[in-house]
Coordinates of N, CA and C in Angstrom, one line a residue:
M1 N 0.7 -1.5 0.2 CA -0.2 0.0 0.1 C 0.9 1.0 -0.1
Q2 N 1.7 0.8 0.5 CA 3.0 2.4 0.6 C 2.9 2.9 -1.2
E3 N 2.7 2.1 -2.5 CA 3.1 2.7 -3.0 C 1.9 3.7 -4.1
I4 N 0.9 2.8 -3.7 CA -0.5 3.6 -3.7 C -0.7 5.3 -2.2
L5 N -0.4 5.1 -1.5 CA -0.2 6.1 -1.0 C 0.7 7.2 -0.9
A6 N 1.6 6.6 -2.3 CA 2.4 7.9 -2.2 C 1.9 8.7 -3.9
I7 N 1.0 7.4 -4.8 CA 0.6 9.0 -5.4 C -0.5 9.7 -4.5
T8 N -0.8 9.0 -3.6 CA -2.0 9.7 -2.6 C -1.2 11.2 -2.4
K9 N -0.4 11.1 -2.1 CA 1.0 12.6 -1.2 C 0.9 13.3 -2.5
A10 N 1.6 12.3 -3.5 CA 1.5 13.3 -4.9 C 0.5 14.3 -4.9
S11 N -1.3 13.1 -5.0 CA -2.0 14.4 -5.6 C -2.3 14.9 -4.6
R12 N -2.1 15.3 -3.0 CA -2.6 16.6 -2.4 C -1.8 17.1 -2.6
N13 N -0.3 17.0 -3.0 CA 0.8 18.3 -2.7 C -0.3 19.0 -4.3
M14 N -0.2 18.3 -5.2 CA -0.6 18.9 -6.1 C -1.8 19.9 -6.2
V15 N -2.7 19.9 -5.6 CA -4.2 20.2 -5.2 C -3.6 21.1 -4.2
T16 N -3.0 20.8 -3.0 CA -2.4 22.2 -2.2 C -1.7 23.2 -2.6
K17 N -1.3 23.0 -3.8 CA 0.3 24.3 -4.9 C -1.3 24.6 -6.0
L18 N -1.9 23.9 -6.3 CA -3.0 24.6 -7.7 C -3.7 25.6 -6.4
I19 N -4.2 25.2 -5.6 CA -5.0 26.6 -5.2 C -4.3 27.8 -4.2
E20 N -2.7 27.7 -4.4 CA -2.4 28.6 -3.7 C -2.4 30.0 -4.1
G21 N -2.0 30.7 -3.5 CA -2.2 32.0 -4.3 C -3.8 32.5 -4.6
Y22 N -4.7 31.4 -4.1 CA -6.1 32.5 -3.9 C -6.8 32.6 -2.5
T23 N -7.2 33.6 -3.2 CA -8.0 34.5 -2.3 C -8.9 33.1 -1.4
V24 N -9.6 33.4 0.0 CA -10.7 32.6 0.6 C -12.2 33.5 -0.9
E25 N -12.2 34.7 -1.4 CA -14.1 34.1 -1.6 C -13.3 34.0 -3.3
Q26 N -12.3 33.6 -3.6 CA -11.9 33.4 -5.1 C -12.1 31.6 -4.6
L27 N -12.0 31.6 -3.6 CA -12.1 29.4 -3.1 C -13.9 29.0 -3.0
N28 N -14.1 29.9 -2.6 CA -16.0 30.4 -1.9 C -16.3 29.9 -3.4
K29 N -16.4 30.8 -4.5 CA -16.9 31.2 -5.6 C -17.5 30.0 -6.5
V30 N -18.9 30.1 -6.6 CA -19.4 28.7 -7.3 C -20.3 29.1 -8.9
P31 N -19.1 29.1 -9.4 CA -18.7 29.4 -11.0 C -20.3 28.9 -12.0
E32 N -21.4 29.3 -12.5 CA -22.5 30.3 -13.0 C -22.6 28.0 -13.7
G33 N -23.5 27.6 -13.7 CA -23.0 25.5 -14.1 C -22.3 24.8 -13.2
F34 N -22.2 25.7 -12.0 CA -21.6 24.5 -11.4 C -22.5 24.1 -10.0
N35 N -22.4 22.7 -9.2 CA -22.7 23.1 -7.5 C -22.2 23.6 -6.3
N36 N -20.2 23.1 -7.2 CA -19.7 23.5 -6.2 C -18.6 24.3 -6.2
N37 N -17.6 24.4 -5.4 CA -16.5 25.6 -5.9 C -15.4 24.8 -5.6
I38 N -14.3 25.3 -5.2 CA -12.8 25.1 -5.1 C -12.6 24.3 -4.1
I39 N -12.9 25.5 -2.3 CA -12.2 24.7 -1.6 C -13.4 23.6 -0.8
W40 N -14.9 23.7 -1.6 CA -15.9 22.0 -1.6 C -15.3 21.0 -1.9
N41 N -14.4 21.1 -3.5 CA -14.2 20.1 -3.8 C -12.6 19.2 -3.0
V42 N -11.8 19.9 -2.6 CA -10.6 20.3 -1.6 C -10.8 19.2 -0.7
A43 N -12.1 20.0 0.5 CA -13.1 19.1 1.7 C -13.4 17.8 0.6
H44 N -14.3 17.9 0.2 CA -14.6 16.3 -0.4 C -13.5 15.3 -0.8
I45 N -12.4 15.9 -1.4 CA -11.4 14.8 -1.3 C -11.1 14.6 0.0
M46 N -10.5 15.2 0.6 CA -10.4 14.0 2.3 C -11.3 13.7 2.8
V47 N -12.0 14.0 3.6 CA -13.5 13.7 4.2 C -14.0 12.3 2.9
T48 N -14.0 12.2 2.1 CA -14.1 11.1 1.1 C -12.6 9.4 1.9
Q49 N -11.6 10.2 1.7 CA -10.4 9.3 1.6 C -11.1 8.6 3.1
Q50 N -11.6 9.3 4.2 CA -11.7 9.1 5.0 C -12.7 8.0 5.5
L51 N -14.2 9.0 4.8 CA -15.1 7.5 5.1 C -14.8 6.0 4.1
L52 N -14.7 6.2 3.4 CA -13.2 5.5 2.1 C -12.6 4.5 2.9
V53 N -11.9 4.7 2.9 CA -10.4 4.4 4.2 C -11.2 3.5 5.4
Y54 N -11.2 4.9 6.8 CA -11.2 4.9 7.5 C -12.4 4.3 8.5
K55 N -14.1 4.9 7.7 CA -15.0 4.7 8.0 C -14.7 3.0 7.4
L56 N -15.3 2.6 6.6 CA -15.0 1.7 6.5 C -14.3 0.0 6.6
S57 N -13.5 1.2 7.5 CA -12.3 -0.4 8.7 C -12.8 -0.5 9.4
G58 N -14.3 0.1 10.0 CA -14.8 0.4 11.3 C -13.9 1.4 12.1
L59 N -12.1 2.5 11.5 CA -11.6 2.6 12.8 C -12.2 4.4 12.9
P60 N -12.2 4.9 13.8 CA -12.0 6.5 13.9 C -11.2 7.5 12.9
M61 N -12.7 8.0 13.1 CA -11.8 9.0 11.3 C -11.2 10.4 12.1
L62 N -10.8 11.5 11.4 CA -9.9 12.5 11.9 C -11.1 13.5 11.1
V63 N -11.9 13.4 10.4 CA -12.9 15.1 10.7 C -14.2 14.6 11.5
T64 N -14.8 15.8 11.4 CA -16.4 15.6 12.1 C -17.0 15.7 12.2
E65 N -18.0 14.6 12.4 CA -19.6 14.6 11.2 C -19.8 15.9 10.8
E66 N -19.7 17.4 11.4 CA -20.4 18.2 10.8 C -19.7 18.5 9.6
M67 N -18.3 17.9 9.5 CA -17.7 18.6 8.3 C -17.6 17.3 7.5
I68 N -17.7 16.1 7.5 CA -18.6 15.1 6.7 C -20.1 15.6 6.2
E69 N -20.8 15.8 7.4 CA -21.8 16.4 6.4 C -22.1 17.1 5.0
K70 N -20.9 18.5 5.6 CA -21.3 20.1 4.8 C -20.0 19.2 3.2
Y71 N -19.3 18.4 3.1 CA -19.0 17.5 1.9 C -19.1 16.4 1.2
R72 N -20.1 15.1 2.3 CA -19.9 14.4 1.8 C -20.5 14.3 0.3
K73 N -20.3 12.9 -0.5 CA -21.0 12.6 -1.6 C -22.6 13.2 -2.1
G74 N -22.7 13.5 -2.8 CA -24.1 14.5 -2.6 C -24.4 16.0 -1.8
S75 N -23.8 16.4 -1.5 CA -23.5 17.4 -1.0 C -23.1 18.2 -1.5
K76 N -23.9 19.8 -1.7 CA -23.5 20.9 -1.6 C -22.7 22.9 -1.7
T77 N -21.9 22.9 -2.4 CA -21.4 24.1 -1.4 C -22.8 24.7 -1.0
E78 N -23.6 25.6 0.5 CA -24.2 25.8 0.9 C -23.8 27.1 2.3
H79 N -22.6 26.7 2.4 CA -21.9 28.4 2.9 C -20.9 28.6 2.7
F80 N -21.2 29.8 3.3 CA -19.0 30.6 2.9 C -18.1 30.0 4.0
A81 N -17.3 29.5 3.2 CA -16.0 29.0 3.9 C -14.9 29.5 4.4
S82 N -15.3 30.1 6.3 CA -13.8 31.0 6.5 C -12.7 31.1 6.3
Q83 N -11.6 31.5 6.5 CA -10.4 31.4 6.5 C -9.9 30.4 7.8
D84 N -10.9 30.6 8.0 CA -10.3 29.5 9.2 C -11.2 28.1 9.0
E85 N -11.2 28.4 8.7 CA -12.4 26.8 7.6 C -11.1 26.0 6.6
V86 N -11.1 26.9 6.3 CA -9.8 27.2 4.4 C -8.8 26.4 5.4
D87 N -8.3 27.0 6.7 CA -7.1 26.7 6.9 C -6.7 24.8 8.2
E88 N -8.6 24.8 8.5 CA -8.8 23.8 8.9 C -8.3 22.6 7.8
I89 N -9.0 23.0 6.7 CA -9.9 22.0 5.2 C -7.3 21.3 4.6
L90 N -7.0 21.8 4.4 CA -5.5 21.8 4.2 C -4.6 21.5 5.4
S91 N -5.2 21.3 6.1 CA -4.3 21.6 7.9 C -4.3 18.9 7.7
L92 N -6.0 19.1 7.5 CA -6.2 18.0 7.7 C -6.2 17.2 6.3
M93 N -5.9 17.7 4.7 CA -5.3 17.2 3.9 C -3.9 16.6 4.0
T94 N -3.5 16.6 4.9 CA -1.7 16.1 5.5 C -2.1 15.3 6.6
Q95 N -2.7 16.2 7.7 CA -3.2 15.1 9.0 C -3.3 13.7 8.2
T96 N -4.5 13.9 7.2 CA -4.8 12.5 6.9 C -3.9 11.3 6.4
I97 N -3.7 12.6 5.4 CA -2.7 10.6 4.8 C -1.1 10.6 5.9
A98 N -0.8 11.3 6.5 CA 0.0 11.3 7.2 C -0.3 10.3 8.5
K99 N -1.2 10.1 9.3 CA -2.3 9.1 9.7 C -1.8 8.1 9.0
T100 N -2.5 8.1 8.0 CA -2.9 6.6 6.9 C -1.8 6.2 7.1
E101 N -0.3 6.9 6.5 CA 1.0 6.4 6.5 C 1.1 5.6 7.7
V102 N 0.9 5.9 8.9 CA 1.6 5.6 10.2 C 0.5 4.4 10.1
D103 N -0.4 4.1 9.8 CA -1.9 3.2 10.6 C -1.1 2.3 9.2
I104 N -1.2 2.8 8.2 CA -0.8 1.1 6.9 C 0.5 0.6 7.4
R105 N 1.9 1.1 8.3 CA 2.6 0.8 9.2 C 2.4 0.2 9.7
N106 N 1.4 0.2 10.8 CA 1.5 -0.5 12.1 C 0.3 -1.6 11.7
N107 N -0.5 -1.5 10.7 CA -1.5 -2.8 10.1 C -3.0 -3.3 11.4
V108 N -3.4 -1.2 10.6 CA -4.6 -1.4 11.6 C -6.0 -1.4 10.8
F109 N -5.1 -1.6 9.7 CA -6.5 -1.9 8.4 C -7.1 -3.0 7.7
T110 N -7.2 -3.9 9.0 CA -7.8 -5.7 9.0 C -9.3 -6.5 9.3
N111 N -10.2 -4.9 9.1 CA -11.8 -5.0 9.2 C -11.8 -4.4 8.0
F112 N -13.0 -4.7 7.2 CA -13.5 -4.2 5.7 C -15.0 -4.3 5.6
T113 N -15.6 -3.0 5.4 CA -16.7 -3.4 5.1 C -17.1 -3.5 3.3
E114 N -17.3 -4.2 3.0 CA -17.7 -4.6 1.5 C -18.8 -2.9 1.1
Y115 N -18.3 -2.6 0.4 CA -18.6 -0.6 -0.4 C -19.3 -1.1 -1.9
P116 N -19.9 -0.7 -2.6 CA -20.3 -0.7 -3.9 C -19.9 0.7 -4.3
T117 N -19.1 0.7 -5.0 CA -18.6 2.1 -5.5 C -19.9 2.8 -6.6
S118 N -20.3 4.2 -6.5 CA -21.7 4.5 -7.7 C -20.7 4.7 -9.1
A119 N -19.3 4.2 -8.7 CA -18.5 3.9 -10.6 C -18.7 1.9 -10.9
G120 N -19.4 1.1 -9.7 CA -19.8 0.4 -10.2 C -18.9 -0.8 -10.0
Y121 N -17.5 -0.3 -9.0 CA -16.5 -1.4 -8.9 C -16.5 -1.6 -6.6
V122 N -16.7 -2.7 -6.6 CA -16.6 -3.1 -5.8 C -15.8 -2.5 -4.6
L123 N -15.6 -2.1 -3.9 CA -14.5 -1.9 -2.4 C -14.3 -3.5 -1.3
T124 N -13.7 -4.1 -1.6 CA -13.9 -5.4 -0.2 C -12.5 -5.3 0.6
S125 N -11.7 -4.0 0.6 CA -10.4 -4.2 1.1 C -10.2 -2.7 1.4
A126 N -9.7 -2.3 2.9 CA -8.3 -1.2 2.6 C -7.5 -0.8 2.2
Q127 N -7.0 -1.8 1.3 CA -6.4 -1.6 -0.3 C -6.9 -0.9 -1.5
D128 N -8.5 -1.6 -1.4 CA -9.4 -1.8 -2.7 C -9.2 0.0 -2.3
A129 N -10.4 0.5 -1.5 CA -10.7 1.8 -1.3 C -9.5 2.8 -1.8
M130 N -8.6 2.9 -1.5 CA -7.0 3.5 -1.5 C -7.0 3.4 -2.9
T131 N -7.4 2.3 -3.5 CA -7.1 2.6 -5.1 C -7.9 3.1 -5.8
F132 N -9.1 3.4 -5.6 CA -9.9 3.6 -5.6 C -10.7 5.0 -5.2
N133 N -9.6 5.9 -4.0 CA -9.8 7.2 -3.7 C -8.8 8.1 -4.3
N134 N -7.7 7.0 -5.2 CA -6.7 8.1 -6.3 C -7.4 8.4 -7.7
F135 N -8.2 7.0 -7.4 CA -9.3 7.5 -9.2 C -10.3 8.2 -9.0
H136 N -10.9 8.5 -7.7 CA -11.3 9.5 -7.1 C -11.0 10.8 -7.1
E137 N -9.5 11.0 -6.4 CA -9.3 12.1 -6.0 C -8.8 12.5 -7.7
G138 N -8.4 11.7 -8.3 CA -7.9 12.6 -10.0 C -9.1 13.6 -10.9
I139 N -10.5 12.9 -10.4 CA -11.3 13.7 -10.8 C -11.7 14.6 -10.2
H140 N -11.7 14.7 -9.0 CA -11.8 15.9 -8.0 C -10.4 16.9 -8.6
L141 N -9.3 16.5 -9.5 CA -8.5 17.5 -9.3 C -8.8 18.1 -10.7
G142 N -9.4 17.2 -11.5 CA -9.6 17.9 -12.5 C -10.9 18.8 -12.7
V143 N -11.7 18.9 -11.7 CA -12.4 19.6 -11.1 C -11.9 21.6 -11.0
I144 N -11.7 20.6 -10.0 CA -10.5 22.0 -9.2 C -9.5 22.8 -10.2
L145 N -9.0 22.3 -11.6 CA -8.7 22.7 -12.5 C -9.5 23.4 -13.5
G146 N -10.2 23.4 -13.4 CA -11.4 23.8 -14.5 C -12.5 24.6 -14.0
L147 N -12.6 24.6 -12.2 CA -12.9 25.7 -11.9 C -12.2 27.0 -11.4
R148 N -11.2 26.2 -11.1 CA -9.3 27.6 -11.1 C -9.6 28.4 -12.2
K149 N -9.6 28.3 -13.5 CA -10.1 29.7 -14.4 C -11.6 30.0 -14.8
L150 N -12.3 29.7 -13.9 CA -13.6 30.0 -13.4 C -13.6 31.2 -12.3
V151 N -12.8 31.5 -11.9 CA -13.2 32.3 -10.9 C -11.3 33.7 -10.7

């Protein structure tokens, strides 16, 4: 799983670099024709990894239920994320993957609840979840790239 995690880290670093220099207003802008903004996509990436890898493994997540409700699949931008919230999201982008790295080393991912994804792929292990998560993050990375041109 170390190789899979290396891809996740590269993705997270890329997302963080892509949004450097954007104002909180730009990160919160929902362009016409879109349901969400840049910061929603960033938080959604982080929340989804926690749900797919930790919740389905029966382990505690590093994100609050409030954050999950705001940024989970099926949610949409319904509030202005303050600078404090943006900072928390960016911090969690790093913290969640650092914790995942430690947990992989400590072999804590021993249980998993099978989960059929909306893409038609059934996850059967934490390794499947990490692999699928990289696919998912790539989709949202593409959305962020598009949104950057519109804000």
